[in-house]
PDB file of C-alpha atoms in Angstrom:
ATOM      1  CA  MET A   1      34.220 127.064  29.867  1.00  0.00           C
ATOM      2  CA  ASN A   2      34.899 130.309  28.038  1.00  0.00           C
ATOM      3  CA  GLU A   3      35.381 132.780  30.863  1.00  0.00           C
ATOM      4  CA  ILE A   4      38.108 134.828  32.477  1.00  0.00           C
ATOM      5  CA  THR A   5      38.634 133.860  36.103  1.00  0.00           C
ATOM      6  CA  ALA A   6      40.193 136.007  38.819  1.00  0.00           C
ATOM      7  CA  ILE A   7      43.470 134.129  38.342  1.00  0.00           C
ATOM      8  CA  ASP A   8      43.333 134.737  34.593  1.00  0.00           C
ATOM      9  CA  THR A   9      42.785 138.439  35.271  1.00  0.00           C
ATOM     10  CA  ALA A  10      45.864 138.485  37.517  1.00  0.00           C
ATOM     11  CA  ILE A  11      47.853 136.740  34.772  1.00  0.00           C
ATOM     12  CA  ILE A  12      46.617 139.224  32.169  1.00  0.00           C
ATOM     13  CA  LEU A  13      47.614 142.224  34.288  1.00  0.00           C
ATOM     14  CA  SER A  14      50.971 140.798  35.368  1.00  0.00           C
ATOM     15  CA  ALA A  15      51.827 139.788  31.778  1.00  0.00           C
ATOM     16  CA  LEU A  16      50.906 143.260  30.538  1.00  0.00           C
ATOM     17  CA  GLY A  17      53.058 144.916  33.200  1.00  0.00           C
ATOM     18  CA  ALA A  18      55.980 142.509  32.883  1.00  0.00           C
ATOM     19  CA  GLN A  19      56.117 142.805  29.086  1.00  0.00           C
ATOM     20  CA  THR A  20      55.852 146.596  29.193  1.00  0.00           C
ATOM     21  CA  LEU A  21      58.674 146.866  31.715  1.00  0.00           C
ATOM     22  CA  LYS A  22      60.783 144.277  29.880  1.00  0.00           C
ATOM     23  CA  GLU A  23      60.577 146.340  26.697  1.00  0.00           C
ATOM     24  CA  ILE A  24      61.995 149.373  28.524  1.00  0.00           C
ATOM     25  CA  GLY A  25      64.839 147.363  30.014  1.00  0.00           C
ATOM     26  CA  ILE A  26      63.539 146.037  33.350  1.00  0.00           C
ATOM     27  CA  PRO A  27      63.698 142.239  33.165  1.00  0.00           C
ATOM     28  CA  PHE A  28      60.998 139.870  34.393  1.00  0.00           C
ATOM     29  CA  PRO A  29      62.367 136.495  33.277  1.00  0.00           C
ATOM     30  CA  GLY A  30      59.767 133.998  32.235  1.00  0.00           C
ATOM     31  CA  VAL A  31      56.638 135.943  33.198  1.00  0.00           C
ATOM     32  CA  SER A  32      55.301 136.904  29.784  1.00  0.00           C
ATOM     33  CA  GLN A  33      56.636 133.714  28.175  1.00  0.00           C
ATOM     34  CA  GLY A  34      54.987 131.601  30.878  1.00  0.00           C
ATOM     35  CA  ALA A  35      51.777 133.570  30.432  1.00  0.00           C
ATOM     36  CA  LEU A  36      51.863 132.899  26.683  1.00  0.00           C
ATOM     37  CA  MET A  37      52.375 129.171  27.232  1.00  0.00           C
ATOM     38  CA  TYR A  38      49.491 129.229  29.717  1.00  0.00           C
ATOM     39  CA  ALA A  39      47.410 131.021  27.057  1.00  0.00           C
ATOM     40  CA  GLY A  40      48.177 128.183  24.632  1.00  0.00           C
ATOM     41  CA  TRP A  41      47.185 125.708  27.331  1.00  0.00           C
ATOM     42  CA  GLN A  42      43.913 127.599  27.869  1.00  0.00           C
ATOM     43  CA  ILE A  43      43.158 127.625  24.148  1.00  0.00           C
ATOM     44  CA  ALA A  44      43.889 123.900  23.872  1.00  0.00           C
ATOM     45  CA  THR A  45      41.520 123.141  26.773  1.00  0.00           C
ATOM     46  CA  GLY A  46      38.672 125.112  25.225  1.00  0.00           C
ATOM     47  CA  ASN A  47      39.009 128.435  27.028  1.00  0.00           C
ATOM     48  CA  GLN A  48      39.808 130.524  23.943  1.00  0.00           C
ATOM     49  CA  PHE A  49      38.563 133.801  25.412  1.00  0.00           C
ATOM     50  CA  SER A  50      40.978 133.659  28.339  1.00  0.00           C
ATOM     51  CA  GLY A  51      43.855 132.509  26.132  1.00  0.00           C
ATOM     52  CA  LEU A  52      43.302 135.277  23.601  1.00  0.00           C
ATOM     53  CA  ALA A  53      43.018 137.897  26.354  1.00  0.00           C
ATOM     54  CA  ILE A  54      46.404 136.834  27.726  1.00  0.00           C
ATOM     55  CA  ILE A  55      47.978 136.890  24.254  1.00  0.00           C
ATOM     56  CA  PHE A  56      46.555 140.360  23.640  1.00  0.00           C
ATOM     57  CA  SER A  57      47.859 141.643  26.999  1.00  0.00           C
ATOM     58  CA  VAL A  58      51.424 140.524  26.212  1.00  0.00           C
ATOM     59  CA  PHE A  59      51.158 142.039  22.740  1.00  0.00           C
ATOM     60  CA  ALA A  60      49.815 145.326  24.156  1.00  0.00           C
ATOM     61  CA  GLY A  61      52.599 145.379  26.758  1.00  0.00           C
ATOM     62  CA  CYS A  62      55.159 144.930  23.994  1.00  0.00           C
ATOM     63  CA  LEU A  63      53.736 147.809  21.998  1.00  0.00           C
ATOM     64  CA  LEU A  64      53.502 150.089  25.058  1.00  0.00           C
ATOM     65  CA  GLY A  65      57.033 149.397  26.284  1.00  0.00           C
ATOM     66  CA  ALA A  66      58.656 149.457  22.851  1.00  0.00           C
ATOM     67  CA  SER A  67      56.881 152.709  22.017  1.00  0.00           C
ATOM     68  CA  ALA A  68      57.945 154.265  25.331  1.00  0.00           C
ATOM     69  CA  ALA A  69      61.575 153.308  24.679  1.00  0.00           C
ATOM     70  CA  TYR A  70      61.380 154.557  21.084  1.00  0.00           C
ATOM     71  CA  TRP A  71      59.910 157.944  22.023  1.00  0.00           C
ATOM     72  CA  SER A  72      62.341 158.274  24.924  1.00  0.00           C
ATOM     73  CA  GLY A  73      65.167 157.783  22.462  1.00  0.00           C
ATOM     74  CA  ARG A  74      63.597 160.153  19.985  1.00  0.00           C
ATOM     75  CA  PHE A  75      63.062 162.995  22.438  1.00  0.00           C
ATOM     76  CA  GLY A  76      65.686 162.223  25.084  1.00  0.00           C
ATOM     77  CA  GLY A  77      68.360 161.036  22.708  1.00  0.00           C
ATOM     78  CA  ASN A  78      71.895 161.299  23.926  1.00  0.00           C
ATOM     79  CA  ARG A  79      70.871 162.583  27.382  1.00  0.00           C
ATOM     80  CA  ILE A  80      69.374 159.165  28.116  1.00  0.00           C
ATOM     81  CA  VAL A  81      72.442 157.384  26.794  1.00  0.00           C
ATOM     82  CA  ASP A  82      74.751 159.579  28.860  1.00  0.00           C
ATOM     83  CA  ARG A  83      72.722 159.291  32.061  1.00  0.00           C
ATOM     84  CA  PHE A  84      71.359 155.718  32.052  1.00  0.00           C
ATOM     85  CA  GLY A  85      73.292 153.990  29.281  1.00  0.00           C
ATOM     86  CA  LYS A  86      75.682 152.051  31.484  1.00  0.00           C
ATOM     87  CA  ARG A  87      72.821 150.704  33.610  1.00  0.00           C
ATOM     88  CA  ILE A  88      71.080 149.154  30.607  1.00  0.00           C
ATOM     89  CA  GLY A  89      74.205 148.253  28.635  1.00  0.00           C
ATOM     90  CA  PHE A  90      73.765 151.045  26.111  1.00  0.00           C
ATOM     91  CA  THR A  91      76.572 153.438  25.214  1.00  0.00           C
ATOM     92  CA  ALA A  92      77.388 155.722  22.295  1.00  0.00           C
ATOM     93  CA  GLU A  93      79.723 153.012  20.951  1.00  0.00           C
ATOM     94  CA  ARG A  94      76.936 150.479  21.164  1.00  0.00           C
ATOM     95  CA  LEU A  95      74.666 152.835  19.211  1.00  0.00           C
ATOM     96  CA  GLU A  96      77.053 152.586  16.270  1.00  0.00           C
ATOM     97  CA  GLN A  97      77.038 148.782  16.467  1.00  0.00           C
ATOM     98  CA  ILE A  98      73.255 148.665  16.583  1.00  0.00           C
ATOM     99  CA  LYS A  99      72.505 150.876  13.581  1.00  0.00           C
ATOM    100  CA  ASN A 100      72.348 147.927  11.195  1.00  0.00           C
ATOM    101  CA  LYS A 101      70.398 145.666  13.548  1.00  0.00           C
ATOM    102  CA  ILE A 102      67.246 147.703  14.114  1.00  0.00           C
ATOM    103  CA  ALA A 103      65.155 145.396  11.953  1.00  0.00           C
ATOM    104  CA  MET A 104      66.415 142.397  13.897  1.00  0.00           C
ATOM    105  CA  ARG A 105      64.494 142.928  17.158  1.00  0.00           C
ATOM    106  CA  LEU A 106      64.167 139.179  17.525  1.00  0.00           C
ATOM    107  CA  PHE A 107      67.307 139.169  19.666  1.00  0.00           C
ATOM    108  CA  LEU A 108      65.994 139.302  23.215  1.00  0.00           C
ATOM    109  CA  LEU A 109      68.948 141.078  24.775  1.00  0.00           C
ATOM    110  CA  LEU A 110      68.872 143.983  22.339  1.00  0.00           C
ATOM    111  CA  LYS A 111      65.237 145.082  22.648  1.00  0.00           C
ATOM    112  CA  VAL A 112      65.701 148.230  24.722  1.00  0.00           C
ATOM    113  CA  SER A 113      68.924 149.146  22.916  1.00  0.00           C
ATOM    114  CA  LEU A 114      67.277 148.777  19.524  1.00  0.00           C
ATOM    115  CA  SER A 115      64.192 150.703  20.598  1.00  0.00           C
ATOM    116  CA  LEU A 116      66.260 153.613  21.940  1.00  0.00           C
ATOM    117  CA  SER A 117      68.482 153.503  18.866  1.00  0.00           C
ATOM    118  CA  ALA A 118      65.506 153.589  16.531  1.00  0.00           C
ATOM    119  CA  GLY A 119      64.252 156.700  18.306  1.00  0.00           C
ATOM    120  CA  ILE A 120      67.646 158.396  18.411  1.00  0.00           C
ATOM    121  CA  LEU A 121      68.249 157.626  14.731  1.00  0.00           C
ATOM    122  CA  ARG A 122      64.727 158.847  13.908  1.00  0.00           C
ATOM    123  CA  VAL A 123      63.683 155.650  12.164  1.00  0.00           C
ATOM    124  CA  PRO A 124      60.100 156.299  11.002  1.00  0.00           C
ATOM    125  CA  TYR A 125      57.784 155.176  13.809  1.00  0.00           C
ATOM    126  CA  VAL A 126      55.497 153.113  11.546  1.00  0.00           C
ATOM    127  CA  LYS A 127      58.477 151.247  10.095  1.00  0.00           C
ATOM    128  CA  TYR A 128      59.866 150.634  13.583  1.00  0.00           C
ATOM    129  CA  LEU A 129      56.504 149.492  14.923  1.00  0.00           C
ATOM    130  CA  THR A 130      56.087 147.111  11.981  1.00  0.00           C
ATOM    131  CA  GLY A 131      59.348 145.417  12.975  1.00  0.00           C
ATOM    132  CA  VAL A 132      58.198 145.197  16.592  1.00  0.00           C
ATOM    133  CA  VAL A 133      54.880 143.619  15.576  1.00  0.00           C
ATOM    134  CA  ILE A 134      56.545 141.053  13.289  1.00  0.00           C
ATOM    135  CA  ALA A 135      59.035 140.045  15.993  1.00  0.00           C
ATOM    136  CA  MET A 136      56.354 139.863  18.664  1.00  0.00           C
ATOM    137  CA  ILE A 137      54.075 137.696  16.537  1.00  0.00           C
ATOM    138  CA  ALA A 138      56.972 135.278  15.962  1.00  0.00           C
ATOM    139  CA  TRP A 139      57.813 135.004  19.666  1.00  0.00           C
ATOM    140  CA  GLU A 140      54.179 134.845  20.821  1.00  0.00           C
ATOM    141  CA  THR A 141      53.421 132.091  18.316  1.00  0.00           C
ATOM    142  CA  LEU A 142      56.360 130.034  19.583  1.00  0.00           C
ATOM    143  CA  TYR A 143      55.349 130.200  23.241  1.00  0.00           C
ATOM    144  CA  VAL A 144      51.621 129.716  22.597  1.00  0.00           C
ATOM    145  CA  ALA A 145      52.451 126.664  20.463  1.00  0.00           C
ATOM    146  CA  ILE A 146      54.534 125.242  23.315  1.00  0.00           C
ATOM    147  CA  GLY A 147      51.548 125.648  25.628  1.00  0.00           C
ATOM    148  CA  VAL A 148      49.199 123.946  23.171  1.00  0.00           C
ATOM    149  CA  ALA A 149      51.690 121.105  22.624  1.00  0.00           C
ATOM    150  CA  GLY A 150      52.262 120.741  26.371  1.00  0.00           C
ATOM    151  CA  GLN A 151      48.574 120.244  26.987  1.00  0.00           C
ATOM    152  CA  GLY A 152      48.486 117.646  24.228  1.00  0.00           C
ATOM    153  CA  VAL A 153      51.449 115.764  25.714  1.00  0.00           C
ATOM    154  CA  PHE A 154      49.887 115.596  29.168  1.00  0.00           C
ATOM    155  CA  LYS A 155      46.565 114.446  27.711  1.00  0.00           C
ATOM    156  CA  GLY A 156      48.220 111.955  25.326  1.00  0.00           C
ATOM    157  CA  PHE A 157      50.123 110.190  28.115  1.00  0.00           C
ATOM    158  CA  ASN A 158      47.031 110.103  30.329  1.00  0.00           C
ATOM    159  CA  LEU A 159      48.786 112.319  32.831  1.00  0.00           C
ATOM    160  CA  PRO A 160      46.770 114.743  34.925  1.00  0.00           C
ATOM    161  CA  TRP A 161      46.635 117.430  32.260  1.00  0.00           C
ATOM    162  CA  HIS A 162      45.214 120.032  34.563  1.00  0.00           C
ATOM    163  CA  PHE A 163      47.170 120.312  37.820  1.00  0.00           C
ATOM    164  CA  GLY A 164      45.397 123.479  38.743  1.00  0.00           C
ATOM    165  CA  THR A 165      46.161 126.973  37.563  1.00  0.00           C
ATOM    166  CA  MET A 166      49.051 127.936  39.836  1.00  0.00           C
ATOM    167  CA  PRO A 167      51.186 124.789  39.390  1.00  0.00           C
ATOM    168  CA  THR A 168      50.603 124.981  35.636  1.00  0.00           C
ATOM    169  CA  ILE A 169      51.782 128.595  35.578  1.00  0.00           C
ATOM    170  CA  PHE A 170      54.909 127.812  37.608  1.00  0.00           C
ATOM    171  CA  ILE A 171      55.777 124.898  35.326  1.00  0.00           C
ATOM    172  CA  MET A 172      55.332 127.119  32.263  1.00  0.00           C
ATOM    173  CA  ILE A 173      57.415 129.950  33.723  1.00  0.00           C
ATOM    174  CA  ALA A 174      60.199 127.460  34.502  1.00  0.00           C
ATOM    175  CA  ALA A 175      59.965 126.092  30.951  1.00  0.00           C
ATOM    176  CA  ALA A 176      60.066 129.635  29.541  1.00  0.00           C
ATOM    177  CA  ILE A 177      63.196 130.454  31.525  1.00  0.00           C
ATOM    178  CA  MET A 178      64.877 127.270  30.281  1.00  0.00           C
ATOM    179  CA  ILE A 179      63.918 128.063  26.687  1.00  0.00           C
ATOM    180  CA  ARG A 180      65.223 131.616  27.021  1.00  0.00           C
ATOM    181  CA  ILE A 181      68.521 130.478  28.522  1.00  0.00           C
ATOM    182  CA  SER A 182      68.882 127.902  25.723  1.00  0.00           C
ATOM    183  CA  VAL A 183      68.284 130.526  23.024  1.00  0.00           C
ATOM    184  CA  ILE A 184      70.811 132.890  24.622  1.00  0.00           C
ATOM    185  CA  LEU A 185      73.426 130.131  24.871  1.00  0.00           C
ATOM    186  CA  ILE A 186      72.845 129.066  21.259  1.00  0.00           C
ATOM    187  CA  VAL A 187      73.170 132.666  20.031  1.00  0.00           C
ATOM    188  CA  LYS A 188      76.404 133.122  22.029  1.00  0.00           C
ATOM    189  CA  HIS A 189      77.763 129.852  20.656  1.00  0.00           C
ATOM    190  CA  LEU A 190      76.943 130.857  17.080  1.00  0.00           C
ATOM    191  CA  LYS A 191      78.623 134.242  17.592  1.00  0.00           C
ATOM    192  CA  LYS A 192      81.780 132.539  18.875  1.00  0.00           C
ATOM    193  CA  GLN A 193      81.841 130.243  15.841  1.00  0.00           C
ATOM    194  CA  LYS A 194      81.558 133.236  13.480  1.00  0.00           C
ATOM    195  CA  GLY A 195      84.178 135.276  15.327  1.00  0.00           C
TER     196      GLY A 195
END
């Protein structure tokens, strides 16, 4: 079964849109992460084409959104910070704090700030994009692996490993939200211990 169904197409398009918007600062908690776990599930059940299409859509959304934020920062610079900065948690003071963290785009809460900062600071686009790609590969691999492992767990315990597409997606989105909250709490805890 190596085909893309209508539901898979909807997942591909929603993951692309959600990831693009997330990269420019509009949150869609759990959508792209759930889609990536579903992609891992699809790959583990033999539907590699669908799984890879979903992975590619999230990756493309990341590149589109991150590039849009970068070029907005590059050409809009301080006007964007002055006009919209408070809405997205980005101020001139924050720009100074972020200068040394541009290569560390792995921190989920800083994506739009780092992208705008990279543009404002005129970090070479290829260097910036390389950092985005490295971070995205790391995060995509994590969520796809969770999907593959989840399918294996359900199959290993003789549980109904295929509930149907929609329940599977909702379970994976819920798992993605829990993982994200856990990562945020761990990062906050580590920051408190350092400070």
